[in-house]
Coordinates of C-alpha atoms in Angstrom, one line a residue:
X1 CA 48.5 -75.6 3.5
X2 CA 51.3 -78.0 2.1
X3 CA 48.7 -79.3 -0.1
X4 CA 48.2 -76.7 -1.7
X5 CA 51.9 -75.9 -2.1
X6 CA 52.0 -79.2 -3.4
X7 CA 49.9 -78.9 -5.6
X8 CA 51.0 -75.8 -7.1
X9 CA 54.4 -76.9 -7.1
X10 CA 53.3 -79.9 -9.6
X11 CA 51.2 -77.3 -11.8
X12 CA 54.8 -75.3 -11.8
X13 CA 56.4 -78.6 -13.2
X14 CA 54.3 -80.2 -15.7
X15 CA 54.0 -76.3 -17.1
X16 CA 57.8 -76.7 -17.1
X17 CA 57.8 -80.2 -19.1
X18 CA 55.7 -78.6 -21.9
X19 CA 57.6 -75.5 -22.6
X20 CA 60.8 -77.6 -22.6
X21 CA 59.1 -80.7 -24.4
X22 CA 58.9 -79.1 -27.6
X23 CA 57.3 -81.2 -30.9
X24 CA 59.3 -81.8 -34.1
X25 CA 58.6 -79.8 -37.1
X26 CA 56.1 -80.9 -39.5
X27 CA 57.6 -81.2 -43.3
X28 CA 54.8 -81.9 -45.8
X29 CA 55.5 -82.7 -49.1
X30 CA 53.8 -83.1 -51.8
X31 CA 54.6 -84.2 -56.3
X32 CA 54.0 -81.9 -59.1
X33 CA 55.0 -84.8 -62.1
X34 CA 52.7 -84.6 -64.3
X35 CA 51.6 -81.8 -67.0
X36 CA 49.9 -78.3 -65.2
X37 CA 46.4 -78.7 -65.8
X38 CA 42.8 -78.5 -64.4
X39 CA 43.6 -81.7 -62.6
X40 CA 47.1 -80.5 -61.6
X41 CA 45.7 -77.3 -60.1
X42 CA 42.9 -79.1 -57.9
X43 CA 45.2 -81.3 -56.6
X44 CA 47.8 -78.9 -55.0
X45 CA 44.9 -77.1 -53.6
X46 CA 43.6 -80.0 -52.2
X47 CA 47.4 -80.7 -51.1
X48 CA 48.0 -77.3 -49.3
X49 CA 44.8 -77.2 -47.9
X50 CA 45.3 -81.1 -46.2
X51 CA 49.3 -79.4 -45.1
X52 CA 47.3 -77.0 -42.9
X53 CA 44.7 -79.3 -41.6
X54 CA 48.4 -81.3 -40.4
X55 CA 49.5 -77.6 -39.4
X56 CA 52.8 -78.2 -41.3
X57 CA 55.7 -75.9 -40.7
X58 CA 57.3 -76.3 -43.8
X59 CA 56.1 -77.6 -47.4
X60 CA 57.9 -78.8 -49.8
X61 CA 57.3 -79.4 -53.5
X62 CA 58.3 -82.5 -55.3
X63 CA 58.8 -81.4 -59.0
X64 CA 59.2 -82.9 -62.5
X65 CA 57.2 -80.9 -65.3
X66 CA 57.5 -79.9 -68.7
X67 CA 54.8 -77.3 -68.0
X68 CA 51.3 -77.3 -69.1
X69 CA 48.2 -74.5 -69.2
X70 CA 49.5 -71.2 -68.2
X71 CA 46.2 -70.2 -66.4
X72 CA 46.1 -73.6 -64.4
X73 CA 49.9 -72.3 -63.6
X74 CA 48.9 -68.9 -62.6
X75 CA 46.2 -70.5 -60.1
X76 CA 49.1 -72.7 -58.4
X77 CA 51.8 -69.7 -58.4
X78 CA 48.9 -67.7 -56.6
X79 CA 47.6 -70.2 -54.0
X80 CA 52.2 -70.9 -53.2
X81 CA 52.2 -66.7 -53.0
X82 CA 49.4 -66.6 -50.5
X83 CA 50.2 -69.5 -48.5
X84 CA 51.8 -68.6 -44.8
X85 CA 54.0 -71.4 -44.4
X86 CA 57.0 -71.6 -45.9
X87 CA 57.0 -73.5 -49.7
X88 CA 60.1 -75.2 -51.0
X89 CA 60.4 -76.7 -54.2
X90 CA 62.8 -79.8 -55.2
X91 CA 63.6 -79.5 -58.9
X92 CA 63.4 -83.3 -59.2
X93 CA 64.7 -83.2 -62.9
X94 CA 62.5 -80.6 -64.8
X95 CA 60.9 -77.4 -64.0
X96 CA 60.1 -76.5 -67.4
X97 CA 58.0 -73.5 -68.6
X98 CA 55.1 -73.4 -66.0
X99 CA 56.9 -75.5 -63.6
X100 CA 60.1 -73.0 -63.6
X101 CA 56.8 -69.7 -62.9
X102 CA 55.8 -71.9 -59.8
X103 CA 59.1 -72.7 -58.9
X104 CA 60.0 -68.8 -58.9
X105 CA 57.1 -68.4 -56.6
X106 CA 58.2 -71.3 -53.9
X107 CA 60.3 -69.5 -51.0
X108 CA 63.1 -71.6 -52.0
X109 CA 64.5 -73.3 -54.9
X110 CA 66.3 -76.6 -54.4
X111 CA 67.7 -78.6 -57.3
X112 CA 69.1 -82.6 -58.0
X113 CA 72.0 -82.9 -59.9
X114 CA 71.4 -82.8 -63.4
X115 CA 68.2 -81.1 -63.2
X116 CA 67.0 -77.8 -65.5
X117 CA 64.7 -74.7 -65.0
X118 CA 63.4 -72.1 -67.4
X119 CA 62.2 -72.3 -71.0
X120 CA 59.2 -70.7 -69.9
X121 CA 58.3 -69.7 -74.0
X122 CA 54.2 -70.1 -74.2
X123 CA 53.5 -72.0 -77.4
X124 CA 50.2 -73.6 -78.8
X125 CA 48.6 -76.6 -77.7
X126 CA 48.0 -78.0 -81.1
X127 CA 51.4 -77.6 -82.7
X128 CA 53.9 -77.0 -80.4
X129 CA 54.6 -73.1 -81.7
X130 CA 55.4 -70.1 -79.7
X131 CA 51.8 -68.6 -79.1
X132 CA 50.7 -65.0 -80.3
X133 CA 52.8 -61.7 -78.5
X134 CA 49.8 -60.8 -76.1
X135 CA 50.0 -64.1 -74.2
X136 CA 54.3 -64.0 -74.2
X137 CA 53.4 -60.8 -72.6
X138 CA 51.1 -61.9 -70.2
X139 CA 53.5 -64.7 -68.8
X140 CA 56.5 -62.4 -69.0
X141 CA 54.8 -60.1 -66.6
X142 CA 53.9 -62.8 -64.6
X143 CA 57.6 -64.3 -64.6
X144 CA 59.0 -61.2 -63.3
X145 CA 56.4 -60.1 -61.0
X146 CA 57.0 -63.6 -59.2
X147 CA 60.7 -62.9 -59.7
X148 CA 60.2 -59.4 -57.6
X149 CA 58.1 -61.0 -54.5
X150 CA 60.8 -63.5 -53.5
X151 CA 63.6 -61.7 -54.3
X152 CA 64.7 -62.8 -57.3
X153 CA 66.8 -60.9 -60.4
X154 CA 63.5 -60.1 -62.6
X155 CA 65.4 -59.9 -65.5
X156 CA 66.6 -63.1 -65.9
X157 CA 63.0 -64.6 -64.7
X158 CA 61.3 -62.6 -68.5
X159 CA 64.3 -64.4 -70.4
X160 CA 63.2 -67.1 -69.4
X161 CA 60.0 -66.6 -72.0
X162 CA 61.5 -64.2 -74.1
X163 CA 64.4 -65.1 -76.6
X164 CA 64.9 -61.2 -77.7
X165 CA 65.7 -60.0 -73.9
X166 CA 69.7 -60.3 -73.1
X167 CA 70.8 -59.9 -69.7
X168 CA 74.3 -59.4 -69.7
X169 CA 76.4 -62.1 -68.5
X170 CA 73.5 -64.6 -68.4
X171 CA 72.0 -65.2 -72.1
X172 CA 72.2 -63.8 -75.8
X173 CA 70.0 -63.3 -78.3
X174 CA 67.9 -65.6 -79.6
X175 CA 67.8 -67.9 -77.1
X176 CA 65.4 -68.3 -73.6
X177 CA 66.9 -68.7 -70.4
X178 CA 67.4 -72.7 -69.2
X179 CA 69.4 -72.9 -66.2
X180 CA 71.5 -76.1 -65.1
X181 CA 72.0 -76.7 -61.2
X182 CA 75.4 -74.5 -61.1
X183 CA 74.3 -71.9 -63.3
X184 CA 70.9 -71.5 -61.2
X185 CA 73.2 -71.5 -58.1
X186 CA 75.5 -68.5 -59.3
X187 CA 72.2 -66.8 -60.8
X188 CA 70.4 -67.0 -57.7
X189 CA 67.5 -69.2 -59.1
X190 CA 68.5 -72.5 -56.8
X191 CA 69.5 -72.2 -53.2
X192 CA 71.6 -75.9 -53.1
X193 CA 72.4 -78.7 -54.9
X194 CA 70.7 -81.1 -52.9
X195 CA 69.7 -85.0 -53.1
X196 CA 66.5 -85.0 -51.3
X197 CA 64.6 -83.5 -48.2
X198 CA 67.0 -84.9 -45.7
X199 CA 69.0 -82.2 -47.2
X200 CA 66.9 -79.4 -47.6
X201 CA 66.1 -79.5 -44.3
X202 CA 69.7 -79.9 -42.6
X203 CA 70.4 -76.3 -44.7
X204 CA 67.7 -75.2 -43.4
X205 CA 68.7 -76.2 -39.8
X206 CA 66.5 -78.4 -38.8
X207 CA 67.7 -82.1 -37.8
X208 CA 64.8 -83.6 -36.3
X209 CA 61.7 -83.6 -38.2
X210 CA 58.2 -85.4 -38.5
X211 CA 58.1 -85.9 -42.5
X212 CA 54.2 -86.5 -43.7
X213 CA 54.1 -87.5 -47.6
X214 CA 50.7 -86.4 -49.2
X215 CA 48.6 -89.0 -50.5
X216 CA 45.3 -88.9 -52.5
X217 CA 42.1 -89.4 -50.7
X218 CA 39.7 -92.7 -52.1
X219 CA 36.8 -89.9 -53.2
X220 CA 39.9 -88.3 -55.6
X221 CA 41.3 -91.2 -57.0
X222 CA 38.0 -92.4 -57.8
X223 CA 37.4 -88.5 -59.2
X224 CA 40.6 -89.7 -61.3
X225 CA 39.0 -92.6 -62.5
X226 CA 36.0 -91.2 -64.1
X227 CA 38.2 -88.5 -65.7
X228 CA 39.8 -91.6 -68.0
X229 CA 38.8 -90.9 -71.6
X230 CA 37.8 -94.6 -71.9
X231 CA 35.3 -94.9 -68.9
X232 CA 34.3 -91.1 -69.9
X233 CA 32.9 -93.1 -72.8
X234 CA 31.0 -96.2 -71.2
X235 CA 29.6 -93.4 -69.3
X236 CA 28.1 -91.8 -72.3
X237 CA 26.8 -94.9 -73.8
X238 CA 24.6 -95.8 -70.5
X239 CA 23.5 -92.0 -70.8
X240 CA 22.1 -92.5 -73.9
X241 CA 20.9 -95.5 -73.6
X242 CA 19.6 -94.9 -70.7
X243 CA 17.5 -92.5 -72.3
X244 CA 16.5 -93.8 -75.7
X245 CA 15.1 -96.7 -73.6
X246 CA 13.2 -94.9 -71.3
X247 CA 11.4 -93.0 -74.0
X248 CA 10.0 -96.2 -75.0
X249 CA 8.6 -97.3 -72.1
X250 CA 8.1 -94.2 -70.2
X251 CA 7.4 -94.8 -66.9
X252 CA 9.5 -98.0 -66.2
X253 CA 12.0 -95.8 -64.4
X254 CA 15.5 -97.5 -64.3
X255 CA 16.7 -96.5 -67.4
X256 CA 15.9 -92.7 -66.1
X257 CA 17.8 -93.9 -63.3
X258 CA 20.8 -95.4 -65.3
X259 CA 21.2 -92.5 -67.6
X260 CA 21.2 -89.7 -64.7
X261 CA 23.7 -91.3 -62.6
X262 CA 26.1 -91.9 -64.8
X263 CA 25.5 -88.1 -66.2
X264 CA 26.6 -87.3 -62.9
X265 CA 29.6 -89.6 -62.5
X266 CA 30.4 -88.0 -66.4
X267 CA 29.9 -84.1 -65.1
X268 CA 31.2 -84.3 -61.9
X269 CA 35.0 -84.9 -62.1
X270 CA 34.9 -82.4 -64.9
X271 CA 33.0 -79.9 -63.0
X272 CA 35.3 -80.2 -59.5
X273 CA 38.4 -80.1 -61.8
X274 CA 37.3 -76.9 -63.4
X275 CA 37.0 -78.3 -66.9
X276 CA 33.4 -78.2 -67.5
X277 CA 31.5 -74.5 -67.2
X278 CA 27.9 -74.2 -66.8
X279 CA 27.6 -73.4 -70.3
X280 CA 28.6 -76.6 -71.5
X281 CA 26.0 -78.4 -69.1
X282 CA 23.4 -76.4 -70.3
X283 CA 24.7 -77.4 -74.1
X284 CA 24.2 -80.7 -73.0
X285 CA 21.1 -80.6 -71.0
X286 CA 19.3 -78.5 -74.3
X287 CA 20.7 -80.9 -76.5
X288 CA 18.6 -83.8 -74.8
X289 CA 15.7 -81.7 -74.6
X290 CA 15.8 -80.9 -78.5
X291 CA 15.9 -84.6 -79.3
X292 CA 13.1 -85.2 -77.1
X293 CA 10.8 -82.6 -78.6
X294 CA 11.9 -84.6 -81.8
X295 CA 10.3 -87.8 -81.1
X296 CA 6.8 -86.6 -79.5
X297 CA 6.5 -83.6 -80.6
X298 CA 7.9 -82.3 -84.0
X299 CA 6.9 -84.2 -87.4
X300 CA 9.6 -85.6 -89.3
X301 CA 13.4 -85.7 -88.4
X302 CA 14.7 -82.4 -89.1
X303 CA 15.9 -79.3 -87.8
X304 CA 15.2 -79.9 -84.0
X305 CA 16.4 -83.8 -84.0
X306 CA 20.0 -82.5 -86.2
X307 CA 20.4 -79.7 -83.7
X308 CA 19.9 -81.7 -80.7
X309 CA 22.3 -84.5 -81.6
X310 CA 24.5 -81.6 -82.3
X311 CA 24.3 -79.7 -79.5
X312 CA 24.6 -82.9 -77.0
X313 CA 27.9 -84.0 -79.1
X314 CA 29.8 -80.6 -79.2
X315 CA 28.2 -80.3 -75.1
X316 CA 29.9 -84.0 -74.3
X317 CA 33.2 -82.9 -76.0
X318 CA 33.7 -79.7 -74.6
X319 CA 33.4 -80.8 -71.2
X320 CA 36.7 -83.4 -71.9
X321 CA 39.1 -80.1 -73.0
X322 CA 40.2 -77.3 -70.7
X323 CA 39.0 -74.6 -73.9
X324 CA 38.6 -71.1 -72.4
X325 CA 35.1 -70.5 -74.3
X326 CA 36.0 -72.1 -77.7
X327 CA 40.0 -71.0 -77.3
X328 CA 41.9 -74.0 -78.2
X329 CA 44.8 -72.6 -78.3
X330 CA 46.5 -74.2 -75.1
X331 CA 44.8 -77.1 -76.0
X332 CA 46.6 -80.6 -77.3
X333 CA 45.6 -81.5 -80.7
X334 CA 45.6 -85.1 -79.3
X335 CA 43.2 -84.4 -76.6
X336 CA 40.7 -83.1 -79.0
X337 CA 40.6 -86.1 -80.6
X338 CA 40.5 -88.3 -78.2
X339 CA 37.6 -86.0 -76.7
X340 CA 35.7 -86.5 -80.1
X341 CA 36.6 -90.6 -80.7
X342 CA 35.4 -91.5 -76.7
X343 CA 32.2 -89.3 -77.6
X344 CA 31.5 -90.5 -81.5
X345 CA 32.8 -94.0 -80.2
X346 CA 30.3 -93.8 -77.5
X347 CA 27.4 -92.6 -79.9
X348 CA 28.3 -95.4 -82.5
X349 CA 28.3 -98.7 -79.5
X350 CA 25.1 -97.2 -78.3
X351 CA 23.3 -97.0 -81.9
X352 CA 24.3 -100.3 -82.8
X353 CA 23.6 -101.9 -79.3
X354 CA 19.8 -100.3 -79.9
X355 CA 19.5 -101.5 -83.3
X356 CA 21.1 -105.3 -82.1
X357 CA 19.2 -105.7 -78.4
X358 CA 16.2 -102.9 -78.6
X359 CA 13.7 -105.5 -78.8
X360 CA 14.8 -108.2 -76.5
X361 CA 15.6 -105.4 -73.7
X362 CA 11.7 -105.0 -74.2
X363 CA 10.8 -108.2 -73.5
X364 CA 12.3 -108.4 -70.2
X365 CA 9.9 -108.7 -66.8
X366 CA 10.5 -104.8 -65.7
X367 CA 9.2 -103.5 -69.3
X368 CA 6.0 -105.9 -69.4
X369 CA 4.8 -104.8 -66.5
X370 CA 4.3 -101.1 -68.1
X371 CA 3.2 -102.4 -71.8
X372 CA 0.4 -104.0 -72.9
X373 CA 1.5 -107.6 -73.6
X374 CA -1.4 -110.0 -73.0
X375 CA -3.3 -111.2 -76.3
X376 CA -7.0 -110.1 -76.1
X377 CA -8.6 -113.8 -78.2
X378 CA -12.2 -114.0 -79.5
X379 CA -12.7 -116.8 -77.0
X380 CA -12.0 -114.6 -74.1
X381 CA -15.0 -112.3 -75.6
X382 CA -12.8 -109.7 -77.8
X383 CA -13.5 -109.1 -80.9
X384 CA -12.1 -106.6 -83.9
X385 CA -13.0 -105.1 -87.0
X386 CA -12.2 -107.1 -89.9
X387 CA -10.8 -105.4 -93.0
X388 CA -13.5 -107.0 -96.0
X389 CA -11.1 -106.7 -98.6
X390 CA -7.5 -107.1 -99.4
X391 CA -5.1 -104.2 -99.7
X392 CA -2.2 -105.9 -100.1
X393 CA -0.7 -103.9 -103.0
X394 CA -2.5 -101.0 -103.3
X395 CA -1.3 -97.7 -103.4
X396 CA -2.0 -94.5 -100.6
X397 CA -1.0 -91.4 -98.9
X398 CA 0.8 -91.1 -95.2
X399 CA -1.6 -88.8 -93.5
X400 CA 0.5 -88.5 -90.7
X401 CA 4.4 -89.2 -89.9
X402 CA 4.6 -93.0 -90.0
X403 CA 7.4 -93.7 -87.0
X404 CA 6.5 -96.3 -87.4
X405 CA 2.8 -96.3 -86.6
X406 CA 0.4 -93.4 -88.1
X407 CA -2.4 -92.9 -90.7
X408 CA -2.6 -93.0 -94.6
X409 CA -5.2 -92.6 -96.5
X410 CA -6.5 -94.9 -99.4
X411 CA -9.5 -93.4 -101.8
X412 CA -10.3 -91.2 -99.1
X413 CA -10.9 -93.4 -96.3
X414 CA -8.3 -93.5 -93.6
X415 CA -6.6 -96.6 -92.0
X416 CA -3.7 -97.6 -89.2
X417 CA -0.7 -98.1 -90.2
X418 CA 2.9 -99.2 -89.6
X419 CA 5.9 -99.0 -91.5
X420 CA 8.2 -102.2 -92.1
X421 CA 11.1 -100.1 -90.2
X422 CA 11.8 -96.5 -90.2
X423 CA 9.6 -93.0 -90.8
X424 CA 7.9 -91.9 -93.3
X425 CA 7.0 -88.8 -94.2
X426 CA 3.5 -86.9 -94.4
X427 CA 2.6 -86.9 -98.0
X428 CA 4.9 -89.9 -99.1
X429 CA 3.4 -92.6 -101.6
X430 CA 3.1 -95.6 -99.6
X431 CA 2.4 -99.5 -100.7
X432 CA 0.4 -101.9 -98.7
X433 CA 2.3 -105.0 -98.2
X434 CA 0.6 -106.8 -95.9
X435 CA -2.3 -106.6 -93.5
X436 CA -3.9 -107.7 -90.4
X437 CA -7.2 -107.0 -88.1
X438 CA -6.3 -104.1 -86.7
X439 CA -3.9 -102.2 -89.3
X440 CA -2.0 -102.4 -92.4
X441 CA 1.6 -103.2 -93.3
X442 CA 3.0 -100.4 -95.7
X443 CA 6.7 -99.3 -97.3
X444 CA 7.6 -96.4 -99.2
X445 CA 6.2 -96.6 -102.8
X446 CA 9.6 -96.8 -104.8
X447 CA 9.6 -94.9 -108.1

């Protein structure tokens, strides 16, 4: 019987130790420094979703933007409105135009001395002017919606975008809204002046605290990586090299291999960051397709093989820019071209790299072992038509598309052919300029 009061007792105690024995609060914080974007939006997802796997009680926002896409904005001002734990955000400097929306929608606003929020004006990507009324509009709403669900004066939040809008006391006409630390303070946009987290958190009565600083995973900053303009690039050329090489040996394999692995290293970053739709991988994927019914299957080099290279250009650029479905409007002039030189760039190296190294790539180990290389001799027991005449300058037809290798036709009869470099065209005047046992030599009959 005591040992079982004994026991009990020590259940009655340790219970005792762990209500009393109470953990420090978790403080997770995480940066916002660089433009809102795609990237920018993934990441604080991927931030908020690692504070709850840490079950943080509190998360605070580290922040120095001049703003960025609205709609990346909107996705970030949604995912702090949703979120259960508390959000703070330390105005670090700047929380201009999309950063002052998603500071509105953090619980609390906390600011450094010498820091600014507001300007929240949408203008275009390209030249820096204020964009059309029905997106001001759109962020205006916005603005004071998130105003209203923490609290905030409303009013003051649409000034912010809108220079015609006066609130008395607070701004005139003709100019948007930019708050310094005191006037946020008397406005009721900023909680404290304050110098850092140590700070935020003694106003918010807590002393002790476990702080855990958000850091990017390997897998994202490798994601990062591939999202470089430059290595976008490399990326391209292996793809098309990759390809242009495996058409010419089909079967080989590795150049298939090449060329779809580093299509997925190019798509994938874009696709997880939300910058490439389906629609611009399909452009892509019927670009290739369109060049490959060019070479085996339609005569000539027109209409297919122009709208293929087309279609896999516009598809490889599109991918690189955040466009809503061909609206540029958000979208930095100097990210379109950059887009457009690490693609033509791309295009150029890999033309002149097949032109330069086609033919010694060929006559490597791994492409003799799928082509016919071995000479066929008379005194291994071959043997071959003989042509009994010269032809060496006379003049025929292309029966079929020389590219190189086809058919002309001289005084009726038909021969093999190849061309000294380049297609020809059914129907074109051609001159023999030489000639073996098997086939003659011919160029385009110059006028």
């Amino acid at each position: 019987m005591k040992k079982i009061f004994y026991i009990i007792t020590l259940l009655f105690t340790f219970q005792s130790i762990n209500v009393f024995a109470e953990k420090d609060p978790v403080v997770f914080q995480f940066e916002i420094r660089e433009d809102i974007n795609p990237v920018m939006s993934r990441q604080v997802k991927l931030a908020l979703d690692e504070a709850t796997e840490q079950k943080a009680d509190y998360v605070i926002i580290d922040m120095d933007t001049y703003g960025g896409a609205v709609n990346d904005a909107d996705k970030i001002r949604q995912m702090i409105l949703d979120y259960s734990t508390p959000v703070y955000v330390f105005i670090n400097k700047n929380a201009a135009s999309a950063g002052a929306l998603i500071s509105i929608a953090c619980d609390s606003i906390y600011m450094e001395t010498g820091s600014n929020i507001g300007a929240a004006t949408v203008v275009m990507g390209g030249t820096g002017e204020a964009a059309p009324d029905k997106y001001q509009s759109y962020m205006r709403s916005m603005m004071r919606s998130t105003a209203e669900s923490n609290g905030r004066n409303p009013d003051i939040a649409e000034a912010m975008v809108d220079q015609d809008l006066v609130v008395e006391g607070v701004s005139e006409e003709g100019e948007v809204i930019t708050f310094t630390v005191s006037e946020a303070i008397k406005n009721g946009y900023c909680e404290a002046k304050v110098a850092g987290v140590k700070d935020i958190m003694k106003r918010s009565g807590v002393e002790s605290y476990t702080l855990v600083n958000y850091e990017q995973s390997t897998t994202e900053s490798i994601i990062s990586l591939f999202l470089n303009p430059a290595i976008s690039g490399i990326l391209i050329l292996i793809i098309l090299g990759g390809l242009y090489f495996e058409l010419q040996s089909p079967g080989v394999g590795f150049p298939l291999i090449a060329a779809i692995v580093a299509a997925i290293l190019y798509l994938t970053p874009y696709y997880l960051n939300g910058m490439a739709d389906n629609w611009e991988i399909v452009l892509i994927a019927l670009g290739i397709v369109l060049i490959i019914l060019e070479i085996f299957v339609v005569p000539g080099f027109g209409v297919t093989g122009v709208s293929g290279i087309s279609l896999l250009v516009i598809g490889l650029v599109l991918v690189m820019l955040e466009n809503d479905f061909l609206d540029f409007t958000f979208v930095d002039s100097t990210r379109i071209w950059t887009s457009l030189i690490s693609v033509m760039g791309a295009m150029f190296v890999a033309g002149m790299f097949i032109l330069t190294f086609a033919h010694k790539i060929m006559d490597m180990p791994m492409f003799n072992k799928v082509g016919l290389r071995e000479s066929m001799t008379s005194e291994d027991g071959y043997s071959a038509d003989v042509f009994e005449a010269s032809f060496v300058g006379q003049v025929g037809i292309a029966h079929t598309v020389l590219r190189p290798s086809g058919k002309i036709k001289i005084d009726n009869d038909y021969y093999d052919a190849t061309t000294e470099g380049g297609f020809i065209e059914k129907g074109t005047e051609v001159e023999v300029v030489s000639q073996n046992n098997m086939s003659l030599r011919v160029r385009e009959l110059q006028s």
